[in-house]
Short mmCIF file of C-alpha atoms in Angstrom, two decimals:
data_model
loop_
_atom_site.label_atom_id
_atom_site.label_comp_id
_atom_site.label_asym_id
_atom_site.label_seq_id
_atom_site.Cartn_x
_atom_site.Cartn_y
_atom_site.Cartn_z
CA MET A 1 99.15 82.67 108.05
CA LYS A 2 98.87 85.70 105.87
CA LYS A 3 100.16 88.28 108.32
CA ILE A 4 102.99 89.53 107.16
CA ILE A 5 103.58 88.13 104.59
CA ALA A 6 101.80 89.67 104.45
CA LEU A 7 102.76 90.67 105.98
CA LEU A 8 104.78 91.73 103.28
CA LEU A 9 105.16 91.79 102.27
CA CYS A 10 103.91 92.22 102.93
CA LEU A 11 104.25 90.12 100.73
CA MET A 12 107.87 89.23 100.87
CA LEU A 13 111.12 87.11 101.88
CA ALA A 14 112.90 88.88 104.66
CA LEU A 15 115.76 86.53 104.99
CA SER A 16 118.94 86.99 106.98
CA VAL A 17 122.00 85.07 105.90
CA ALA A 18 123.21 82.79 108.64
CA GLY A 19 124.75 79.43 107.99
CA CYS A 20 126.18 76.58 109.93
CA THR A 21 129.77 77.11 111.02
CA ALA A 22 132.11 74.20 110.33
CA LYS A 23 134.27 73.02 113.17
CA GLU A 24 137.94 73.59 112.82
CA VAL A 25 139.93 70.96 114.68
CA ALA A 26 143.65 70.81 114.62
CA ALA A 27 144.92 67.51 113.40
CA ASP A 28 147.13 66.96 116.42
CA ASP A 29 144.43 67.97 118.99
CA LYS A 30 142.84 64.63 119.66
CA THR A 31 141.09 65.82 122.81
CA THR A 32 139.31 68.63 121.03
CA ALA A 33 138.33 66.33 118.17
CA GLN A 34 136.88 63.72 120.60
CA SER A 35 134.82 66.37 122.39
CA ASP A 36 133.40 67.69 119.15
CA ALA A 37 132.55 64.17 118.04
CA GLN A 38 130.75 63.45 121.29
CA ALA A 39 128.75 66.71 120.98
CA ASP A 40 127.82 65.80 117.41
CA ALA A 41 126.67 62.35 118.51
CA GLN A 42 124.60 63.80 121.33
CA GLY A 43 122.93 66.26 118.94
CA SER A 44 122.15 63.47 116.46
CA GLU A 45 120.84 61.29 119.25
CA ALA A 46 118.58 64.16 120.39
CA SER A 47 117.07 64.70 117.01
CA ASP A 48 116.26 60.97 116.62
CA SER A 49 115.05 60.39 120.14
CA GLU A 50 111.82 58.51 120.63
CA ILE A 51 108.83 59.82 122.52
CA THR A 52 108.50 57.11 125.18
CA GLU A 53 105.70 58.69 127.30
CA PRO A 54 102.31 59.99 126.27
CA VAL A 55 102.34 63.68 125.48
CA GLU A 56 99.68 66.09 124.17
CA ILE A 57 100.53 69.20 122.25
CA ILE A 58 98.59 72.07 120.61
CA TRP A 59 99.25 73.25 117.16
CA GLN A 60 97.80 76.83 116.70
CA TRP A 61 97.07 77.29 113.00
CA ASP A 62 94.93 80.38 112.33
CA VAL A 63 94.06 80.07 108.66
CA PRO A 64 90.59 80.29 107.10
CA GLU A 65 91.29 78.26 103.92
CA GLU A 66 89.80 74.76 104.08
CA GLY A 67 92.58 73.28 101.94
CA LYS A 68 95.31 74.43 104.26
CA GLN A 69 93.32 73.16 107.25
CA GLU A 70 93.19 69.75 105.55
CA TRP A 71 96.96 69.93 104.99
CA ALA A 72 97.54 70.68 108.67
CA GLN A 73 95.34 67.79 109.69
CA TRP A 74 97.25 65.46 107.34
CA CYS A 75 100.56 66.50 109.02
CA ALA A 76 99.13 65.96 112.44
CA ASN A 77 97.80 62.52 111.57
CA LYS A 78 101.08 61.51 109.89
CA CYS A 79 103.07 62.58 113.01
CA MET A 80 100.76 60.75 115.34
CA GLU A 81 100.90 57.67 113.12
CA GLU A 82 104.73 57.72 113.20
CA ASN A 83 104.82 58.58 116.99
CA PRO A 84 101.96 56.75 118.75
CA ASN A 85 102.68 58.48 122.08
CA ILE A 86 102.05 61.92 120.69
CA LYS A 87 98.53 63.43 120.52
CA ILE A 88 98.14 66.61 118.51
CA THR A 89 95.16 68.96 118.61
CA ILE A 90 94.89 71.70 116.07
CA GLU A 91 93.37 74.93 117.30
CA GLY A 92 92.29 77.62 114.93
CA GLY A 93 91.32 81.27 115.38
CA SER A 94 91.31 84.59 113.65
CA ASN A 95 94.19 85.88 111.46
CA SER A 96 93.69 89.28 112.95
CA THR A 97 94.25 88.08 116.54
CA HIS A 98 96.87 85.41 115.78
CA TYR A 99 99.79 86.90 117.70
CA SER A 100 97.83 88.53 120.50
CA SER A 101 96.22 85.08 121.12
CA ILE A 102 99.61 83.36 121.27
CA GLU A 103 101.03 86.11 123.58
CA THR A 104 98.05 85.84 125.92
CA LYS A 105 98.50 82.08 126.18
CA ILE A 106 102.26 82.42 126.79
CA ALA A 107 101.62 84.94 129.57
CA GLY A 108 99.03 82.57 131.07
CA GLY A 109 101.37 79.57 131.02
CA ASP A 110 99.22 77.81 128.31
CA ALA A 111 101.25 78.41 125.22
CA PRO A 112 100.70 76.24 122.09
CA THR A 113 103.65 73.99 121.28
CA VAL A 114 103.72 74.72 117.54
CA PHE A 115 102.63 77.89 115.80
CA ASP A 116 103.67 80.10 112.84
CA VAL A 117 105.47 83.37 112.98
CA SER A 118 106.58 86.04 110.53
CA ARG A 119 110.28 86.87 110.48
CA SER A 120 109.80 90.05 112.57
CA VAL A 121 107.80 88.19 115.16
CA CYS A 122 110.36 85.33 115.08
CA ILE A 123 113.04 87.88 116.04
CA THR A 124 110.90 89.29 118.89
CA TYR A 125 109.98 85.85 120.26
CA SER A 126 113.46 84.52 120.00
CA GLU A 127 114.87 87.47 121.92
CA ALA A 128 112.26 86.84 124.61
CA GLY A 129 113.37 83.26 124.90
CA HIS A 130 110.08 81.81 123.67
CA LEU A 131 111.46 79.65 120.86
CA VAL A 132 113.72 76.62 120.62
CA ASP A 133 116.48 75.77 118.14
CA LEU A 134 115.19 73.54 115.31
CA GLY A 135 118.61 72.93 113.83
CA ASP A 136 118.66 69.31 114.91
CA VAL A 137 115.28 68.45 113.30
CA LYS A 138 115.63 65.58 110.84
CA GLY A 139 115.62 66.96 107.30
CA MET A 140 116.61 70.53 108.34
CA ASP A 141 120.20 70.14 107.11
CA THR A 142 119.01 69.54 103.53
CA PHE A 143 116.07 71.98 103.50
CA PRO A 144 116.43 74.75 100.87
CA GLU A 145 118.09 78.07 101.61
CA THR A 146 114.75 79.77 102.28
CA LYS A 147 114.96 78.35 105.82
CA LYS A 148 117.25 81.29 106.51
CA ASN A 149 114.06 83.33 106.87
CA GLY A 150 113.77 81.72 110.30
CA ASN A 151 117.48 81.77 111.15
CA ILE A 152 118.26 84.50 113.73
CA ASP A 153 121.94 85.04 114.59
CA GLY A 154 122.84 81.49 113.43
CA VAL A 155 120.00 79.73 115.25
CA GLN A 156 117.15 78.07 113.31
CA TYR A 157 114.07 79.28 115.31
CA SER A 158 111.45 78.73 112.60
CA VAL A 159 111.16 77.24 109.14
CA PRO A 160 108.80 78.22 106.28
CA VAL A 161 107.37 75.46 104.08
CA ASP A 162 105.65 77.67 101.45
CA GLN A 163 106.40 80.67 99.29
CA ASN A 164 104.13 83.46 98.32
CA ALA A 165 103.86 85.73 95.31
CA ILE A 166 102.31 89.14 95.93
CA ALA A 167 100.46 89.94 92.77
CA LEU A 168 97.56 91.74 91.18
CA PHE A 169 94.87 89.13 90.54
CA TYR A 170 92.35 90.13 87.90
CA ASN A 171 89.09 88.74 86.52
CA LYS A 172 89.79 87.73 82.91
CA ASP A 173 86.17 87.72 81.86
CA ILE A 174 85.59 91.28 83.12
CA PHE A 175 88.85 92.47 81.40
CA GLU A 176 87.71 90.88 78.14
CA GLN A 177 84.23 92.42 78.45
CA TYR A 178 85.63 95.92 78.60
CA GLY A 179 88.55 95.36 76.23
CA LEU A 180 91.22 95.80 78.94
CA SER A 181 94.81 94.62 78.92
CA VAL A 182 96.97 93.74 81.86
CA PRO A 183 98.44 97.01 83.27
CA ASN A 184 102.20 97.25 83.02
CA SER A 185 102.60 100.70 84.62
CA TYR A 186 100.95 102.74 87.36
CA SER A 187 99.30 105.04 84.82
CA GLU A 188 97.92 102.00 82.99
CA LEU A 189 96.54 100.70 86.27
CA LEU A 190 94.72 103.95 86.90
CA SER A 191 93.40 103.91 83.36
CA VAL A 192 92.05 100.38 83.79
CA CYS A 193 90.47 101.38 87.08
CA LYS A 194 88.78 104.42 85.49
CA THR A 195 87.32 102.38 82.66
CA LEU A 196 85.94 99.84 85.11
CA LEU A 197 84.45 102.55 87.32
CA ASP A 198 82.91 104.36 84.33
CA ASN A 199 81.17 101.11 83.45
CA GLY A 200 79.75 100.60 86.96
CA MET A 201 82.28 97.99 88.05
CA THR A 202 84.19 98.26 91.34
CA PRO A 203 87.85 98.13 90.29
CA LEU A 204 89.84 97.20 93.47
CA ALA A 205 89.03 95.03 96.52
CA ALA A 206 90.08 96.67 99.71
CA GLY A 207 89.87 94.80 102.97
CA PHE A 208 91.54 97.56 105.02
CA GLY A 209 89.47 96.71 108.07
CA GLU A 210 92.44 94.47 108.92
CA SER A 211 95.64 96.48 109.23
CA TRP A 212 97.88 93.73 107.88
CA TYR A 213 96.10 93.96 104.51
CA LEU A 214 96.57 97.69 104.44
CA ARG A 215 100.26 97.08 105.04
CA LEU A 216 100.33 94.58 102.21
CA PHE A 217 98.75 97.18 99.84
CA VAL A 218 101.08 100.06 100.83
CA CYS A 219 104.20 97.75 100.79
CA ALA A 220 103.41 96.95 97.16
CA PHE A 221 104.68 100.46 96.56
CA THR A 222 107.40 100.85 99.20
CA ASN A 223 108.99 97.49 98.48
CA GLN A 224 109.41 98.31 94.78
CA ILE A 225 110.08 102.04 94.93
CA CYS A 226 111.86 102.60 98.30
CA ARG A 227 113.53 99.34 99.01
CA GLY A 228 114.13 98.77 95.31
CA SER A 229 116.41 101.86 95.49
CA ASP A 230 117.96 101.10 98.90
CA VAL A 231 117.95 97.65 100.34
CA GLU A 232 118.50 99.08 103.83
CA TRP A 233 115.51 101.51 103.50
CA TYR A 234 113.48 99.91 106.33
CA GLY A 235 116.44 99.60 108.66
CA LYS A 236 117.50 103.16 108.16
CA LYS A 237 114.00 104.37 109.09
CA MET A 238 114.13 102.38 112.39
CA SER A 239 117.58 103.64 113.28
CA LEU A 240 116.56 107.19 112.39
CA GLU A 241 119.43 107.44 109.94
CA THR A 242 116.78 108.74 107.51
CA ASN A 243 113.39 110.15 108.11
CA PHE A 244 110.01 110.21 106.25
CA SER A 245 109.66 113.95 106.00
CA ASP A 246 112.69 114.29 103.79
CA ASP A 247 112.09 111.20 101.72
CA PRO A 248 110.55 111.94 98.33
CA LEU A 249 110.32 108.30 97.30
CA TYR A 250 108.32 107.44 100.44
CA GLN A 251 105.98 110.36 99.80
CA GLU A 252 105.61 109.17 96.20
CA CYS A 253 104.49 105.76 97.52
CA ILE A 254 101.98 107.12 99.96
CA GLN A 255 100.56 109.55 97.31
CA LYS A 256 100.21 106.75 94.76
CA ALA A 257 98.51 104.46 97.24
CA TRP A 258 96.13 107.26 98.23
CA ASP A 259 95.33 108.15 94.61
CA THR A 260 93.80 104.73 94.10
CA HIS A 261 91.22 105.37 96.90
CA GLU A 262 88.43 106.38 94.55
CA TYR A 263 88.60 102.94 93.00
CA TRP A 264 88.45 100.97 96.27
CA GLN A 265 85.32 99.03 97.16
CA ALA A 266 82.83 100.78 99.38
CA ASP A 267 83.69 101.24 103.11
CA PRO A 268 87.26 99.92 102.76
CA PHE A 269 88.16 100.39 106.46
CA GLY A 270 84.98 98.63 107.46
CA THR A 271 85.64 95.70 105.12
CA SER A 272 87.43 92.55 106.38
CA TYR A 273 89.95 90.73 104.32
CA ASP A 274 87.61 87.75 103.99
CA ASP A 275 84.85 89.99 102.54
CA ALA A 276 87.31 91.57 100.17
CA THR A 277 88.52 88.20 98.82
CA SER A 278 84.93 86.91 98.61
CA ALA A 279 83.96 90.03 96.54
CA PHE A 280 86.69 89.22 94.07
CA ALA A 281 85.98 85.51 93.98
CA THR A 282 82.35 86.13 93.20
CA GLY A 283 83.00 88.74 90.51
CA LYS A 284 81.82 91.77 92.41
CA VAL A 285 85.15 93.52 92.07
CA ALA A 286 87.54 93.16 89.11
CA MET A 287 90.97 93.16 90.83
CA ILE A 288 92.62 92.47 94.11
CA LEU A 289 96.24 92.84 95.32
CA ASP A 290 96.93 89.70 97.26
CA GLY A 291 99.24 86.88 98.04
CA SER A 292 99.12 83.59 96.12
CA TRP A 293 97.31 82.05 99.11
CA ILE A 294 94.14 83.53 97.64
CA VAL A 295 94.09 80.66 95.10
CA ASP A 296 92.80 78.35 97.78
CA THR A 297 90.08 80.78 98.80
CA ILE A 298 88.90 81.21 95.22
CA TYR A 299 88.91 77.48 94.73
CA THR A 300 86.67 77.04 97.76
CA THR A 301 84.40 80.02 96.98
CA ASN A 302 84.10 79.89 93.17
CA PRO A 303 86.28 77.25 91.47
CA ASP A 304 84.94 78.32 88.06
CA LEU A 305 86.30 81.90 88.28
CA ASN A 306 88.35 82.73 85.21
CA TYR A 307 91.25 84.80 86.62
CA GLY A 308 94.89 85.56 86.16
CA ALA A 309 97.76 87.22 87.96
CA CYS A 310 100.35 89.83 87.09
CA ALA A 311 103.00 91.88 88.89
CA PHE A 312 101.59 94.93 90.63
CA PRO A 313 102.51 98.10 88.67
CA ALA A 314 103.72 100.62 91.25
CA SER A 315 105.55 103.02 88.93
CA ASP A 316 105.88 104.46 85.45
CA ASP A 317 109.64 104.53 85.74
CA PHE A 318 110.27 100.74 85.71
CA ALA A 319 108.57 97.49 84.81
CA PRO A 320 106.55 95.96 87.62
CA LYS A 321 108.23 93.15 89.53
CA MET A 322 106.71 90.05 90.88
CA MET A 323 107.24 90.23 94.65
CA VAL A 324 108.07 86.85 96.25
CA SER A 325 108.61 85.82 99.80
CA ALA A 326 108.70 82.80 102.03
CA GLY A 327 105.57 82.28 104.08
CA ASN A 328 105.45 82.40 107.87
CA GLY A 329 107.79 79.94 109.48
CA PHE A 330 106.72 77.21 111.93
CA ALA A 331 108.24 77.41 115.42
CA VAL A 332 108.26 75.37 118.62
CA TYR A 333 107.63 76.95 121.99
CA ASN A 334 110.37 76.75 124.57
CA ASP A 335 108.28 74.77 127.01
CA GLU A 336 109.53 73.61 130.46
CA ASP A 337 108.26 70.19 129.53
CA PRO A 338 111.04 68.61 127.32
CA ASN A 339 108.56 66.01 126.01
CA LYS A 340 106.41 68.75 124.54
CA VAL A 341 109.46 70.30 122.91
CA GLU A 342 110.55 66.94 121.41
CA ALA A 343 106.95 66.25 120.24
CA GLY A 344 106.89 69.65 118.60
CA LYS A 345 110.07 68.92 116.73
CA LYS A 346 108.61 65.61 115.55
CA LEU A 347 105.75 67.56 114.05
CA ILE A 348 108.15 70.01 112.42
CA GLU A 349 109.96 66.98 110.91
CA VAL A 350 106.72 65.95 109.19
CA ILE A 351 105.89 69.52 108.14
CA ILE A 352 109.18 70.03 106.26
CA SER A 353 109.10 66.64 104.52
CA GLN A 354 108.80 66.13 100.75
CA GLU A 355 105.44 64.31 101.29
CA SER A 356 104.17 67.34 103.15
CA ALA A 357 105.11 69.58 100.23
CA GLU A 358 103.14 67.44 97.85
CA LYS A 359 100.18 67.62 100.14
CA TRP A 360 100.58 71.43 100.45
CA ALA A 361 100.25 71.76 96.73
CA GLU A 362 97.41 69.21 96.47
CA LEU A 363 95.34 70.04 99.49
CA GLY A 364 96.44 73.57 100.36
CA ARG A 365 96.57 74.70 96.79
CA GLY A 366 99.69 76.69 97.56
CA LEU A 367 103.25 77.05 96.41
CA PRO A 368 105.52 74.79 98.43
CA ILE A 369 109.18 75.58 98.86
CA LEU A 370 110.20 72.05 97.89
CA PRO A 371 109.62 71.22 94.24
CA VAL A 372 106.58 69.06 93.54
CA ALA A 373 105.00 67.18 90.64
CA TYR A 374 101.49 68.29 91.36
CA ALA A 375 99.80 70.36 88.63
CA MET A 376 99.01 73.75 90.19
CA ALA A 377 96.47 76.43 89.31
CA PRO A 378 96.98 78.67 86.17
CA ALA A 379 97.47 81.76 88.38
CA PHE A 380 100.53 80.11 89.91
CA LYS A 381 101.90 79.66 86.42
CA ASP A 382 101.32 83.39 85.74
CA CYS A 383 103.40 84.16 88.82
CA GLN A 384 106.12 81.68 87.96
CA ALA A 385 106.48 83.24 84.48
CA TYR A 386 108.45 86.07 86.03
CA THR A 387 112.09 85.26 86.28
CA GLY A 388 115.48 86.88 86.92
CA GLU A 389 115.32 90.70 87.13
CA GLN A 390 111.46 90.45 86.90
CA LEU A 391 111.40 89.19 90.44
CA LEU A 392 111.71 91.17 93.64
CA SER A 393 112.76 89.00 96.58
CA SER A 394 113.36 90.15 100.13
CA ALA A 395 116.18 87.61 100.59
CA GLY A 396 118.68 88.95 103.03
CA LEU A 397 116.84 92.24 103.50
CA THR A 398 115.71 94.01 106.64
CA TYR A 399 112.08 94.91 107.21
CA PHE A 400 110.35 96.88 109.98
CA SER A 401 110.29 95.02 113.33
CA SER A 402 106.80 94.21 114.61
CA GLU A 403 106.90 97.28 116.93
CA TYR A 404 107.82 99.75 114.16
CA GLU A 405 105.57 98.02 111.69
CA SER A 406 102.59 98.54 113.99
CA ILE A 407 103.42 102.21 114.55
CA TRP A 408 103.86 102.85 110.85
CA ILE A 409 100.72 101.22 109.58
CA ASP A 410 98.63 102.78 112.31
CA ASP A 411 99.84 106.20 111.15
CA VAL A 412 99.13 105.28 107.53
CA GLN A 413 95.62 104.15 108.39
CA ALA A 414 94.97 107.41 110.27
CA ALA A 415 96.14 109.40 107.27
CA PHE A 416 94.01 107.44 104.79
CA ASN A 417 90.93 107.75 106.99
CA MET A 418 90.81 111.53 106.41
CA ASP A 419 88.85 113.22 103.58
CA SER A 420 92.13 114.35 102.05
CA LEU A 421 95.75 113.31 102.40
CA ASP A 422 97.96 115.67 104.45
CA MET A 423 101.39 114.36 103.47
CA ALA A 424 103.41 116.74 105.63
CA ALA A 425 101.39 115.94 108.73
CA HIS A 426 101.59 112.20 108.06
CA CYS A 427 105.40 112.24 107.65
CA GLU A 428 105.87 114.37 110.73
CA LYS A 429 103.65 111.97 112.77
CA VAL A 430 105.60 108.90 111.67
CA ASP A 431 108.93 110.60 112.32
CA ALA A 432 107.83 111.57 115.85
CA ASP A 433 106.45 108.14 116.63
CA PHE A 434 109.60 106.40 115.40
CA ALA A 435 111.74 108.76 117.48
CA SER A 436 109.64 108.02 120.57
CA ALA A 437 110.10 104.26 120.03
CA GLN A 438 113.87 104.54 120.45
#
């Protein structure tokens, strides 16, 4: 699910550090030690319990990519093979209505058992009591540290299985045709765009008809420039410790994002994300800012496309950084039926397995969190070439909650839908809306 990674990131990891606390038992306190041992045994027993009665569950998986749909079906089949009493139905829908669909079903008493959530939504749903603790799922104790993306206040409410790089994907043949090099600064990006436009080529895909993609685009600037300077930037905006009107770095980001508008594809706010990615995959536009999940879309649409990936250049003051994040985490709904909850955990057990990771790389053509032997697409190798200080990860960082994120991106969209950018009016509007949300 590309929301949020998009969502943010937006493209990016928004992990909170929360680990398992070891029990401290006094050596001479046998009663306490026995109680802890019994609790541990019960937890272990729960995670290994068998499904003894037939149970049907729904897995809501709203992704358009065929490869990832094949991966999901493999996971479901594997779980049903290992647990004959479980029947899993995968239901798909639209990325743009993923959360509203889930929330409507929860309100109607017809919630799916398993679904994916961004970190901000995971926080919201956990606070509402919608999610169960996945800490006792087999394999969770040895899963990599990126699982912290779904750990809220010490409870494992969701777990991501993939990681995403937010990058600028470019058509190598078009770049070669016009003698262009990969841009390493914002000025170079604008220069590349101008050359392309002067030669009748649309430089940048822009599926801003879906707000999450607009967020992804703007966050390519704010994550590097604002949060790169202050890791608490997003949190301080929500708490009103700082505002937008007095923030020159934020205004720089909005101005730079706006200054690329003459290079966007036609009717950007009437263009869906799918249409934007299709335009890139078929060579109608030269570049697209996107998550590494686009590799699967390109493979399905035009497997012969000759393309590469590079870090998005947001500034002239520092080298661009490859933005990386964990994907959405899979969660289990806190259903009144304990059999559905246990069946959901059995599916999660398959989803986080090593075999599942291999299938994610092979079928889903994505970057799994667990290391795999499968040979991945060249664009993935471009992303993986960035190491150390060349990477920008959201590990342990705060991002806007879903409420503030929605307010903010609606205000950005309103500002960008005007004939000209009124920076002062935009900042005043966001400040007022954030204050009203307190």
